[in-house]
XYZ file of N, CA and C in Angstrom:
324
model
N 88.980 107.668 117.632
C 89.302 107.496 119.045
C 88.536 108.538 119.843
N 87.943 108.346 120.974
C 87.520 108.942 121.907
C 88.068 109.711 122.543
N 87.573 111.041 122.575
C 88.356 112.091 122.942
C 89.185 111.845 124.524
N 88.091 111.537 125.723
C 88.021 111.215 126.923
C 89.497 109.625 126.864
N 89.176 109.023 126.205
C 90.632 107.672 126.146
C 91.681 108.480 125.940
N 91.708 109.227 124.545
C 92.909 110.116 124.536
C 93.451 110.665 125.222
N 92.721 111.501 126.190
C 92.966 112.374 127.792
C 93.592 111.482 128.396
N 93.522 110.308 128.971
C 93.387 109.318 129.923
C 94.816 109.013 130.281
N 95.861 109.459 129.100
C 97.307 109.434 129.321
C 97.627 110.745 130.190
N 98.445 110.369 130.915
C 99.251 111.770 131.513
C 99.871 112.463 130.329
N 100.873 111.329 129.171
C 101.898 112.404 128.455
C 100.820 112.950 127.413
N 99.561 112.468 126.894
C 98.958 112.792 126.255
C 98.138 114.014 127.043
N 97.898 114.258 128.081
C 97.198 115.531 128.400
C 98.338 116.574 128.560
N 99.501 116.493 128.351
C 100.629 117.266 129.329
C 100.936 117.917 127.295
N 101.109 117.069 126.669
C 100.841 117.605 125.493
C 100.036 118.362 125.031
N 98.502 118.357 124.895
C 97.590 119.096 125.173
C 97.376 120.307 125.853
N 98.268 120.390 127.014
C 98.653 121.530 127.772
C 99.836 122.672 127.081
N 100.661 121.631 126.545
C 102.117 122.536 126.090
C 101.256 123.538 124.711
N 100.470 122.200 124.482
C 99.952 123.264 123.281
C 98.719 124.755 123.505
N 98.414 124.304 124.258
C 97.294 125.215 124.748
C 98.302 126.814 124.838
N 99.677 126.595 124.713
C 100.970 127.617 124.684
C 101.099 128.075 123.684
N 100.701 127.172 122.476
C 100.789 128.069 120.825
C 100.951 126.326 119.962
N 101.354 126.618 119.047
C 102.092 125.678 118.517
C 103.493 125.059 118.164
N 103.628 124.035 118.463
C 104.701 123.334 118.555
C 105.196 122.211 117.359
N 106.540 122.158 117.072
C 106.695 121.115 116.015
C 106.966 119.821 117.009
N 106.634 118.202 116.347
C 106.590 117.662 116.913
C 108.181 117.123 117.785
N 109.370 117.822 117.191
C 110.345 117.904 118.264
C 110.604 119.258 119.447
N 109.962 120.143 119.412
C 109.529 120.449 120.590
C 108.839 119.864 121.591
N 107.780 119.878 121.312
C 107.168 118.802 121.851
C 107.978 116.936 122.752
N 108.886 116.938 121.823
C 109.534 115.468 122.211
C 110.583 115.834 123.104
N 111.156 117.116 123.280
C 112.026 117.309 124.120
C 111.285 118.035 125.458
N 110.317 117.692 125.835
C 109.954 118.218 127.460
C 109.499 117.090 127.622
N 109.628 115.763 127.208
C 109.350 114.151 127.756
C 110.760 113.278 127.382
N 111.034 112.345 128.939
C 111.741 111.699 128.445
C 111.797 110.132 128.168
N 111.148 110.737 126.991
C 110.828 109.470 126.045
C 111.069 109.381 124.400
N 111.233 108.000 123.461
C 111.535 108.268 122.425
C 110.565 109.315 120.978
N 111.217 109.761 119.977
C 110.311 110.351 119.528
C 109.323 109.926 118.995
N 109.573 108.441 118.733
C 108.687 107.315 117.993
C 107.161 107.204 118.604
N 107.636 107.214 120.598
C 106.692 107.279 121.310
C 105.789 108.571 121.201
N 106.479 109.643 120.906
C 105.929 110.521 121.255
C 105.132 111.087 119.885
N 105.369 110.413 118.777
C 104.905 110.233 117.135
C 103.661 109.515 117.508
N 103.458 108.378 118.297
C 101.926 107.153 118.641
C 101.269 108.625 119.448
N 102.200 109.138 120.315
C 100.491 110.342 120.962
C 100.349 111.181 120.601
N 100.978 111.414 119.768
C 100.248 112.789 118.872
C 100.004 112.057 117.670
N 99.437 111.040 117.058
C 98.704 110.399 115.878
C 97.281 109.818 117.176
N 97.092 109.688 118.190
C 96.051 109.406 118.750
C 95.513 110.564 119.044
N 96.322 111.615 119.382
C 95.439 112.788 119.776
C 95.073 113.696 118.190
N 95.570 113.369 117.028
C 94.542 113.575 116.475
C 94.018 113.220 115.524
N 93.528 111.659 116.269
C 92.564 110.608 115.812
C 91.362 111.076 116.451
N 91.929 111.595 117.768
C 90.569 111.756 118.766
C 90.355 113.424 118.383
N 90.636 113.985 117.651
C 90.248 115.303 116.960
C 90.688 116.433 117.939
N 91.787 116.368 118.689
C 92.119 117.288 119.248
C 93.529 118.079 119.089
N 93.848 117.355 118.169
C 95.255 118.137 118.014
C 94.815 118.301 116.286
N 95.593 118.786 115.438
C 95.913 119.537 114.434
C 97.590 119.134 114.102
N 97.981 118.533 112.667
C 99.089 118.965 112.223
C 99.109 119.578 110.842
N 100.120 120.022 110.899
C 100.740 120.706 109.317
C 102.121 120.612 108.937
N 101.939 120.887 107.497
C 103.547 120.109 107.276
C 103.924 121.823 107.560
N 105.255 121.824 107.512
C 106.403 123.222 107.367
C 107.629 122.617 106.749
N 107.718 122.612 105.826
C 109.260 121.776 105.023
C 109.144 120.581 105.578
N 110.064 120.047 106.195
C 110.265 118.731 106.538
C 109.963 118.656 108.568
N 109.389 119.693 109.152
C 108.960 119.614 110.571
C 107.338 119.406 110.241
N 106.981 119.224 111.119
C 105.237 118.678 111.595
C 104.858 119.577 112.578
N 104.295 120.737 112.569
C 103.840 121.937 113.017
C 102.100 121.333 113.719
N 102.213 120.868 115.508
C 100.870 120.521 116.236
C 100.534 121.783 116.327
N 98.873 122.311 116.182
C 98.165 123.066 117.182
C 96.561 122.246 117.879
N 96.132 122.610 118.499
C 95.012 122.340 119.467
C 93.641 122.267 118.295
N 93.019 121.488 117.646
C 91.873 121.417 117.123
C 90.505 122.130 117.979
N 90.355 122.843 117.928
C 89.716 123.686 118.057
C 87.927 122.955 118.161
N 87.578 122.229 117.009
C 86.444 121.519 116.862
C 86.626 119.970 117.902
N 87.583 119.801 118.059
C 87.276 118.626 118.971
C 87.089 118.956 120.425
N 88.192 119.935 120.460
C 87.700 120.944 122.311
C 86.539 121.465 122.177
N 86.055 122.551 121.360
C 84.290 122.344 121.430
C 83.688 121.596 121.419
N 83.762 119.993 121.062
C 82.804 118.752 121.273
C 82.934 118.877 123.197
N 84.729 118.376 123.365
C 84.572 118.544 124.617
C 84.288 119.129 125.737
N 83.970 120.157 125.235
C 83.227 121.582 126.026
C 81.726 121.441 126.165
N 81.100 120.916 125.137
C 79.884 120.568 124.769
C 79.028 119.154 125.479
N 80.019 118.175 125.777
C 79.964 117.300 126.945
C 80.015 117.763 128.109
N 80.805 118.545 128.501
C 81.282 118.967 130.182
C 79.774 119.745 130.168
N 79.548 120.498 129.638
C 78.366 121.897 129.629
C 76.763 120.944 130.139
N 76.514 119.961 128.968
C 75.532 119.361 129.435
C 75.363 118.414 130.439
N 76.748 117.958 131.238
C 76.826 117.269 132.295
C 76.887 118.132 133.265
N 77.268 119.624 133.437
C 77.162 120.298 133.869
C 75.707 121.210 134.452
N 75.164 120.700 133.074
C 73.689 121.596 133.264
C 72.516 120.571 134.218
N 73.092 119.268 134.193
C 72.532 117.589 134.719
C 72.572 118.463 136.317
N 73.514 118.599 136.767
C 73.799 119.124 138.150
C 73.012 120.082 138.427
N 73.111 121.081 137.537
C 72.800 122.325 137.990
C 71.424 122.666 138.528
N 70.706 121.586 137.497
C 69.358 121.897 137.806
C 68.646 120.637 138.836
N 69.766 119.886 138.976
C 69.349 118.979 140.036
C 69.305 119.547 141.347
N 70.484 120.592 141.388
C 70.620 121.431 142.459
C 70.004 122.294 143.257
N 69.565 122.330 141.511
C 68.506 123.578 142.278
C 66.940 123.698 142.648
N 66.938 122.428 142.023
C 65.835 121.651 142.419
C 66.027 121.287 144.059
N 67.078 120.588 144.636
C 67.587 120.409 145.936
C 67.704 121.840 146.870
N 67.963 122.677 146.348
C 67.676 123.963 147.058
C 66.533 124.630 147.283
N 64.914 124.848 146.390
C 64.481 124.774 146.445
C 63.474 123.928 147.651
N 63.684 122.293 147.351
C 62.966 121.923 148.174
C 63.512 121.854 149.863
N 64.788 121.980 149.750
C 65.409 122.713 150.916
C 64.964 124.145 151.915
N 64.555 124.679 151.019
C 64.310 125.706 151.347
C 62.805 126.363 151.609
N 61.982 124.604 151.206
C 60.693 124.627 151.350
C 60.355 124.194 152.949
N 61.184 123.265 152.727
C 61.048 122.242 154.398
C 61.144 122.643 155.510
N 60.597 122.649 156.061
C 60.366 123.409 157.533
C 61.157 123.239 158.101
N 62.178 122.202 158.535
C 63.386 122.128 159.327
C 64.696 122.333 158.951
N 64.476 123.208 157.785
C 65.295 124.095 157.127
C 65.216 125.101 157.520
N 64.402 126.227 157.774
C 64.052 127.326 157.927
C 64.262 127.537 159.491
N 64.290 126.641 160.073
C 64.376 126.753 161.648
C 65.819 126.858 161.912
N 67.030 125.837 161.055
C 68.261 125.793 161.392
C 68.981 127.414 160.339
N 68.283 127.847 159.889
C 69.155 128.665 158.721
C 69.231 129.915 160.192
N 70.864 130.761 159.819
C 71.347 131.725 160.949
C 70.935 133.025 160.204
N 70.608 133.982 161.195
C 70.486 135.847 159.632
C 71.993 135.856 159.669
């Protein structure tokens, strides 16, 4: 699953958030939504399908933390869509700053 579909839920990013707090078993987690735990068992098996969550057993609880390698993918998307801008920008500033009816409106 796609990291970005996974996001695309509210309870699935709001999860993502609680965890960004530490780690949580998956009835922590089920008690700050009010919804069943069954439901709340489908978004945390999608979130980490889409490689962003982490479980572990602890006796008989299911211990989520934040996958670490799937938020660096997603960091790694934002960065180079990021860098798309940046240098478009500054390319736009540049020739901004070439144009003569730029230089006339700019204040000291």
């Amino acid at each position: 699953m796609d990291a970005f579909i996974a996001l695309s839920d509210p309870t699935r990013r709001r999860i993502v958030e609680l965890l960004a707090g530490g780690e949580r078993s998956a009835g922590e987690l089920g008690a700050s939504f009010d919804i069943s735990a069954p439901a709340i068992s489908q978004h945390l098996k999608v979130l980490k399908e889409a490689r962003l969550v982490q479980v572990r057993a602890e006796a008989q609880r299911r211990i989520y933390a934040l996958d670490a390698a799937g938020l660096d993918a997603l960091e790694g998307w934002v960065d180079r869509i990021r860098g798309f801008w940046n240098e478009r920008l500054d390319v736009l500033e540049q020739r901004l700053a070439a144009h003569p009816e730029t230089k006339k409106r700019r204040r000291p």
